mmCIF file of C-alpha atoms in Angstrom:
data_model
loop_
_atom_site.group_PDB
_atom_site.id
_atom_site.type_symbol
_atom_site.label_atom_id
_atom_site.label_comp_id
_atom_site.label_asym_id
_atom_site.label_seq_id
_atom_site.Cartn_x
_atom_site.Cartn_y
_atom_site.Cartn_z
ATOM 1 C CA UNK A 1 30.831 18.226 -63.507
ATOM 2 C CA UNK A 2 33.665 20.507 -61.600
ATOM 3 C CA UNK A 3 33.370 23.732 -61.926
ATOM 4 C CA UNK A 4 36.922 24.031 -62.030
ATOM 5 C CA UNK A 5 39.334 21.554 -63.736
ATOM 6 C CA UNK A 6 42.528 20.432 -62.903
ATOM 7 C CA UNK A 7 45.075 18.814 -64.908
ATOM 8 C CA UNK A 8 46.905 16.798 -65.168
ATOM 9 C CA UNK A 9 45.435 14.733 -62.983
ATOM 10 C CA UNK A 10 48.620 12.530 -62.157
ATOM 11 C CA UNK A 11 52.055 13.855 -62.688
ATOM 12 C CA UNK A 12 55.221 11.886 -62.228
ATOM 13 C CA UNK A 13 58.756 13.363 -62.671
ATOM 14 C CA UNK A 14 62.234 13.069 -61.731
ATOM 15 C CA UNK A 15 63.526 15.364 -58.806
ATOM 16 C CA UNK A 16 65.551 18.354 -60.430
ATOM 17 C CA UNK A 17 62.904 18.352 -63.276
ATOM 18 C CA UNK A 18 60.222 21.818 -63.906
ATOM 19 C CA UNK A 19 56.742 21.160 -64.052
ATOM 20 C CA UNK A 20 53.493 23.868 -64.189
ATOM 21 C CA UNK A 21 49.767 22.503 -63.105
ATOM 22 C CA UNK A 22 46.613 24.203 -64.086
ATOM 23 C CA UNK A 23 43.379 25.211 -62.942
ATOM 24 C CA UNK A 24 40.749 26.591 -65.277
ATOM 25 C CA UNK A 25 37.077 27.235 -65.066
ATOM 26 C CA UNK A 26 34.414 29.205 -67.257
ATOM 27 C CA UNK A 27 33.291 31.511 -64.301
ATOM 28 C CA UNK A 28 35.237 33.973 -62.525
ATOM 29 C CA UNK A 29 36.124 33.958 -59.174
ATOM 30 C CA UNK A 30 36.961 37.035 -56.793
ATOM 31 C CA UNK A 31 40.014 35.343 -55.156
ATOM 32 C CA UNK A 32 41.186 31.867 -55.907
ATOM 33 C CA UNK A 33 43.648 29.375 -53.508
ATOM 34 C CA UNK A 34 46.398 26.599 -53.882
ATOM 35 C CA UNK A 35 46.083 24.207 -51.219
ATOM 36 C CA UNK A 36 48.555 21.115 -50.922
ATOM 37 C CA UNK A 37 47.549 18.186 -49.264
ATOM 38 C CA UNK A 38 50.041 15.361 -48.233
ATOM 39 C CA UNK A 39 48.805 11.346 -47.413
ATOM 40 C CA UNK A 40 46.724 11.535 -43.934
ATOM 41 C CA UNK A 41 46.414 14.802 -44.118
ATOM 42 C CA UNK A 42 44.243 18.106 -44.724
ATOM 43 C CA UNK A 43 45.274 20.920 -47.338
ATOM 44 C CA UNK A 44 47.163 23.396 -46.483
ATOM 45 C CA UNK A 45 47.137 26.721 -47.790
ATOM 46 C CA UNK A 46 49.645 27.912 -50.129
ATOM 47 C CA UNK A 47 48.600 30.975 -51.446
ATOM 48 C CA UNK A 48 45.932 32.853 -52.260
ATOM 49 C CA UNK A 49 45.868 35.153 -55.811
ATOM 50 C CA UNK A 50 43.735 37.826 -55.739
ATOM 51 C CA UNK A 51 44.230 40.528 -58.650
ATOM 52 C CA UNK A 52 43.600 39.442 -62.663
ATOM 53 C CA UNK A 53 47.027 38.789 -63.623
ATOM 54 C CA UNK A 54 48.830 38.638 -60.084
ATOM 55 C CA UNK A 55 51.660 36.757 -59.715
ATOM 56 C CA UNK A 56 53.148 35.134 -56.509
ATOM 57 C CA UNK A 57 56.279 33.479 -55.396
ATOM 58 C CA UNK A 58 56.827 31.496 -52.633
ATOM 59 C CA UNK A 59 60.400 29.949 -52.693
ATOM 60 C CA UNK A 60 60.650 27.417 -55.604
ATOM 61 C CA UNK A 61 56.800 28.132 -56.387
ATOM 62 C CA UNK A 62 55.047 30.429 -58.815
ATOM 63 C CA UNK A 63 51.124 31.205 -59.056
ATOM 64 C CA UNK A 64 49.454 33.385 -61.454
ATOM 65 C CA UNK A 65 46.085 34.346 -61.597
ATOM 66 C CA UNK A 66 44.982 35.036 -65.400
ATOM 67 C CA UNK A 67 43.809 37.762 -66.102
ATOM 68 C CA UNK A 68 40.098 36.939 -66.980
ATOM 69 C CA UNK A 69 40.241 35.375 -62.878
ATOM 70 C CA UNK A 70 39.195 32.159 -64.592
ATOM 71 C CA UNK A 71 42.611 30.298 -64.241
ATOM 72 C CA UNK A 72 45.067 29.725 -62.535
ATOM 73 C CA UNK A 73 48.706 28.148 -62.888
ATOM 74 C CA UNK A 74 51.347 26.812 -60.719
ATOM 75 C CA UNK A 75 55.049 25.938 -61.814
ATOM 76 C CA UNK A 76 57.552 24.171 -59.866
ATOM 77 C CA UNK A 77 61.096 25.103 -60.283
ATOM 78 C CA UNK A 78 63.482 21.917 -59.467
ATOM 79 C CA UNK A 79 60.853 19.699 -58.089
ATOM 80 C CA UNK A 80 62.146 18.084 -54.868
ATOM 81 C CA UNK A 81 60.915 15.180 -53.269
ATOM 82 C CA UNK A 82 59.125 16.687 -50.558
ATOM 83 C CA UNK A 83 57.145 18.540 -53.565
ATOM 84 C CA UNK A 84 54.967 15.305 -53.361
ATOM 85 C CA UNK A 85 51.139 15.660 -52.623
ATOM 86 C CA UNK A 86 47.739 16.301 -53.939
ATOM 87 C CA UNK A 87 48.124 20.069 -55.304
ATOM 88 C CA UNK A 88 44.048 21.718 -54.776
ATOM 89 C CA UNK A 89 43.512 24.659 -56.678
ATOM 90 C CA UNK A 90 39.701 26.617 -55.341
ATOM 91 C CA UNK A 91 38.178 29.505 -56.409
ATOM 92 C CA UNK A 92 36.269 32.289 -54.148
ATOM 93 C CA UNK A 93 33.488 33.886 -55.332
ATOM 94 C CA UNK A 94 32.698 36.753 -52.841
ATOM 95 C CA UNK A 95 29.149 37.954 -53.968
ATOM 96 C CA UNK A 96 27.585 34.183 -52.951
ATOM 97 C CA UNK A 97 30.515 33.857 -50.208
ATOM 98 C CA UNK A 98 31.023 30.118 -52.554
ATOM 99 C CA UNK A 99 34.118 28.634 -51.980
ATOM 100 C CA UNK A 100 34.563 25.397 -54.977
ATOM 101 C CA UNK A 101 37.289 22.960 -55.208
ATOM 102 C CA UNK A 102 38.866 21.494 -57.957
ATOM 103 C CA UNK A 103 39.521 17.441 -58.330
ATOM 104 C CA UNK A 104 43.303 18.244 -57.783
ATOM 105 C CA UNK A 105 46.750 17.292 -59.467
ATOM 106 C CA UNK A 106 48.615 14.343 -57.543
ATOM 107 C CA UNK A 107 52.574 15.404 -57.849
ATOM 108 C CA UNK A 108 55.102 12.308 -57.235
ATOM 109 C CA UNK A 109 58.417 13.479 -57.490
ATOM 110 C CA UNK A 110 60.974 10.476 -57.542
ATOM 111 C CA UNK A 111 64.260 10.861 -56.199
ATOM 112 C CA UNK B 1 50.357 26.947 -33.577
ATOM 113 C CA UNK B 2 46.539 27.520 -34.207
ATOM 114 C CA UNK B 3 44.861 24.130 -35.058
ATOM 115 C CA UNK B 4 41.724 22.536 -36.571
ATOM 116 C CA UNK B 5 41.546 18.790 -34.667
ATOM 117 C CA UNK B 6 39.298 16.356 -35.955
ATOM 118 C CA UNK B 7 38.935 13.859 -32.839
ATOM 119 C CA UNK B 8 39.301 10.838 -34.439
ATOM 120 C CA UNK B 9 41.929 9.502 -37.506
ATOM 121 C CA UNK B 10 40.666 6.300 -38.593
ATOM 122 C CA UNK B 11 37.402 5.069 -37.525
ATOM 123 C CA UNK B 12 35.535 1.839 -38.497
ATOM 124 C CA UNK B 13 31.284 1.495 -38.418
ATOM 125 C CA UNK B 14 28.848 -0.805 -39.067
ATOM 126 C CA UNK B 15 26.144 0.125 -41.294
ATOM 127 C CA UNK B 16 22.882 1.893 -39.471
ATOM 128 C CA UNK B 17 25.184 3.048 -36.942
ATOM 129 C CA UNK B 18 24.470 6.273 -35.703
ATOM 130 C CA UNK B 19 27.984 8.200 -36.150
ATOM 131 C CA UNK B 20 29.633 11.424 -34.954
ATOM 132 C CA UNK B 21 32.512 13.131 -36.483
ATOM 133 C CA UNK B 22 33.986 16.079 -34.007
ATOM 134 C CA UNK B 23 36.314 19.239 -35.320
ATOM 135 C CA UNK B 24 37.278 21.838 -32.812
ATOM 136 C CA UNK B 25 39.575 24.945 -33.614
ATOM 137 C CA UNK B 26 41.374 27.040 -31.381
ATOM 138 C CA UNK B 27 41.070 30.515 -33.647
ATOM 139 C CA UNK B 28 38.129 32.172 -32.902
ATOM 140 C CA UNK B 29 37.037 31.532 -36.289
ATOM 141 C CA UNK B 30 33.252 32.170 -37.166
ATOM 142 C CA UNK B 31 32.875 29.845 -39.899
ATOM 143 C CA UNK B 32 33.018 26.394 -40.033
ATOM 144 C CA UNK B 33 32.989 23.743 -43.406
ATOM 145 C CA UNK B 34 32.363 20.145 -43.541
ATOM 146 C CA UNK B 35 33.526 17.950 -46.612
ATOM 147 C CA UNK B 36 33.854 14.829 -47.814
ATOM 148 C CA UNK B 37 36.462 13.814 -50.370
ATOM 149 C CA UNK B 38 36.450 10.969 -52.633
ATOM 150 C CA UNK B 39 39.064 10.092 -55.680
ATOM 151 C CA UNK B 40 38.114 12.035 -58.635
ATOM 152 C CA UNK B 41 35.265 14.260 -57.144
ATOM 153 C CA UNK B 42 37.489 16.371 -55.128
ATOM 154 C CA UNK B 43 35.852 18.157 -52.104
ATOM 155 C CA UNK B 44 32.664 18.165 -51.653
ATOM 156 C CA UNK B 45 30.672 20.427 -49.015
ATOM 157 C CA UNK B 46 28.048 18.630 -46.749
ATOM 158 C CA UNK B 47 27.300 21.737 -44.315
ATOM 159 C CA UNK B 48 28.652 24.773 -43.235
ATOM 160 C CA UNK B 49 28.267 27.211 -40.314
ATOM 161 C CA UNK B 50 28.827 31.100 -40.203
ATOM 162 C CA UNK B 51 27.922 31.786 -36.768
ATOM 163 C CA UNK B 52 27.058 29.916 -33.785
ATOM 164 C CA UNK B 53 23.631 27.656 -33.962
ATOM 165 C CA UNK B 54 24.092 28.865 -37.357
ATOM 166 C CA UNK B 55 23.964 25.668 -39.882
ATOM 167 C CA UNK B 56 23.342 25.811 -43.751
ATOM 168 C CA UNK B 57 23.501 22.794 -46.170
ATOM 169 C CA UNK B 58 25.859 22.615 -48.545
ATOM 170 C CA UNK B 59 25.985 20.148 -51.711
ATOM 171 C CA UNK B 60 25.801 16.982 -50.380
ATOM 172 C CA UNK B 61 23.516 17.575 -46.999
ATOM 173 C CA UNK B 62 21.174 14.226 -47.562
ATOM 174 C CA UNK B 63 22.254 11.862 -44.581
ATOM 175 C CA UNK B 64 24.295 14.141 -42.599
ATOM 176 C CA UNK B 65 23.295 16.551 -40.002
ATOM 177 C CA UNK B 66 25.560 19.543 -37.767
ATOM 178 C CA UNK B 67 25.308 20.962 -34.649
ATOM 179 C CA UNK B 68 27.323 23.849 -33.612
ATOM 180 C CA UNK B 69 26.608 24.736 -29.834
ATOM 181 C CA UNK B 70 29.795 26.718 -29.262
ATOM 182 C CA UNK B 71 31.860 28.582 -31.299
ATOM 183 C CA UNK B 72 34.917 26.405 -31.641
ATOM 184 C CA UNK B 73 33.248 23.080 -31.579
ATOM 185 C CA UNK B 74 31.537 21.652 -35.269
ATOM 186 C CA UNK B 75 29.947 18.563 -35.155
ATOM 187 C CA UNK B 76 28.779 15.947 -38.303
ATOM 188 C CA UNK B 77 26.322 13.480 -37.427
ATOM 189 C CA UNK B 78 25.757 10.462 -39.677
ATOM 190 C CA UNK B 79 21.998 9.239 -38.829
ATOM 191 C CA UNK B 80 22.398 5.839 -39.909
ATOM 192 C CA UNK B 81 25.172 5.232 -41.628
ATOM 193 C CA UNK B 82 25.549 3.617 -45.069
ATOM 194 C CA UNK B 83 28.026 1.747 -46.868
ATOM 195 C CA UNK B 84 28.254 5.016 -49.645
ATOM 196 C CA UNK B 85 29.016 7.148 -46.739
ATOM 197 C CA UNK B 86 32.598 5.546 -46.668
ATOM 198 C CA UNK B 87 35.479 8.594 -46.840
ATOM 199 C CA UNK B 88 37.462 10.963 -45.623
ATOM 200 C CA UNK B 89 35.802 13.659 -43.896
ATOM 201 C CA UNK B 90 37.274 17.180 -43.860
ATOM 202 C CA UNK B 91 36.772 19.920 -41.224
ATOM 203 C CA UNK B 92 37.495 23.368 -42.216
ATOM 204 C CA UNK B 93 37.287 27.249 -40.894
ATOM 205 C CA UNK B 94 37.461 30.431 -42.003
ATOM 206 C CA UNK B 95 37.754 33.331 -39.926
ATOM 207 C CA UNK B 96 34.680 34.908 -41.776
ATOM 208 C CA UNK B 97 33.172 36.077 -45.163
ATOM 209 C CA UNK B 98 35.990 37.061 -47.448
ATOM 210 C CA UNK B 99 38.849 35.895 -49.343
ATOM 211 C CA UNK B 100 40.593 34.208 -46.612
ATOM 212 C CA UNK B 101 42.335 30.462 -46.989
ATOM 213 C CA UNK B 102 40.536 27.756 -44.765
ATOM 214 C CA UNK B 103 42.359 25.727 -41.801
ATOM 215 C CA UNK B 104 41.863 22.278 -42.367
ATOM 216 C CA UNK B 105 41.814 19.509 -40.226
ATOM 217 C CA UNK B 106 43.946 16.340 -40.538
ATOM 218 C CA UNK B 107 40.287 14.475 -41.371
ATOM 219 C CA UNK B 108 39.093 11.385 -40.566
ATOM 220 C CA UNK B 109 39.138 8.017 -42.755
ATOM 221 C CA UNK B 110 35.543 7.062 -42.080
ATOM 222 C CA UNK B 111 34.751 3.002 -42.850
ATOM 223 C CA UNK B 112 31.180 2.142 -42.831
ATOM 224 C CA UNK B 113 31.289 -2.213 -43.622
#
């Protein structure tokens, strides 16, 4: 069982289009990350959330944290192409230093 | 650029083959992950080091062992590998305890036929 759940799992959409991914769990989490990981490769950090609540831009991007810090959202704005890749959402939980991953949303954006 | 390299991309076994998986970064970090991911389960952590000769298992720990002689250098060690071991191994680190984001590696397909 994850602790934390993505979904969707798959997504497919057409470039231009808006799209949001989730992340939730039933525990709460002193920090939690968005990693995106392309074919061949590792994750790569996004962002990381910290504050119940917070939320973060980072170009065409947006993260919240709720405000519980037991989910967690992202929304694309005008998904381009290059948006495509296995989107990781983990949560930190700093009194057992625990980092957990969730299974992940796989983003294809066609042109 | 700081950098987690995994020394090898791709790499084919046979099975009982003793195996080692090497991750070096460049960042002074202190701690160090290994994971395995599979389709479905996500990430899954197999050890994980917070200091030098430092090793503690994580989820998964049953046919893997670590050794981390220097600070920068993490190394997996399948004893005899097994067909189930087939994946794609992640290294990670961290500079310490906290809320910071790991530094992954590019990983390494592992085959075991």
């Amino acid at each position: 069982t994850q602790l934390l759940e993505q979904s969707p799992q798959f997504l497919s959409i057409q470039e231009g289009e808006n799209l949001t991914v989730y992340c939730n769990s039933s525990s709460v989490f002193s920090s939690l990350q968005w990693y995106r990981q392309e074919p061949g490769e590792g994750p790569v950090l996004l962002v990381t959330v910290v504050t119940g609540g917070e939320v973060k831009k980072l170009k065409r991007l947006t993260f919240q944290f709720g405000d519980a810090r037991k989910d967690s959202s992202l929304h694309i704005t005008a998904a381009q192409t290059g948006d495509t890749g296995l989107y990781l959402c983990a949560g930190f939980s700093y009194n057992n230093n625990d980092m957990r991953f969730g299974a992940g949303t796989r983003l294809t954006v066609k042109p | 650029d700081v950098k987690v390299t995994q020394s090898s991309r791709y790499l084919v076994k046979r099975t009982g083959e003793k195996v080692f998986l090497e991750c070096v970064q460049d960042m002074d970090h202190e701690n160090m992950f290994w994971y395995r991911q599979d389709p479905g389960l996500g990430l899954r952590l197999i050890y994980f080091s917070y200091d030098v000769k430092m090793k503690e298992k994580g989820d998964i720990p049953e046919g893997y062992s670590v050794s981390r002689e220097k600070k920068e250098r993490f190394s997996l060690i399948l004893e005899s590998a097994s067909t189930n071991q087939t994946s794609m191994y992640l290294c990670a680190s961290r500079p310490d305890r906290g809320t910071y984001g790991y530094t992954f590696g590019s990983g390494t397909r592992l085959t075991v036929v």
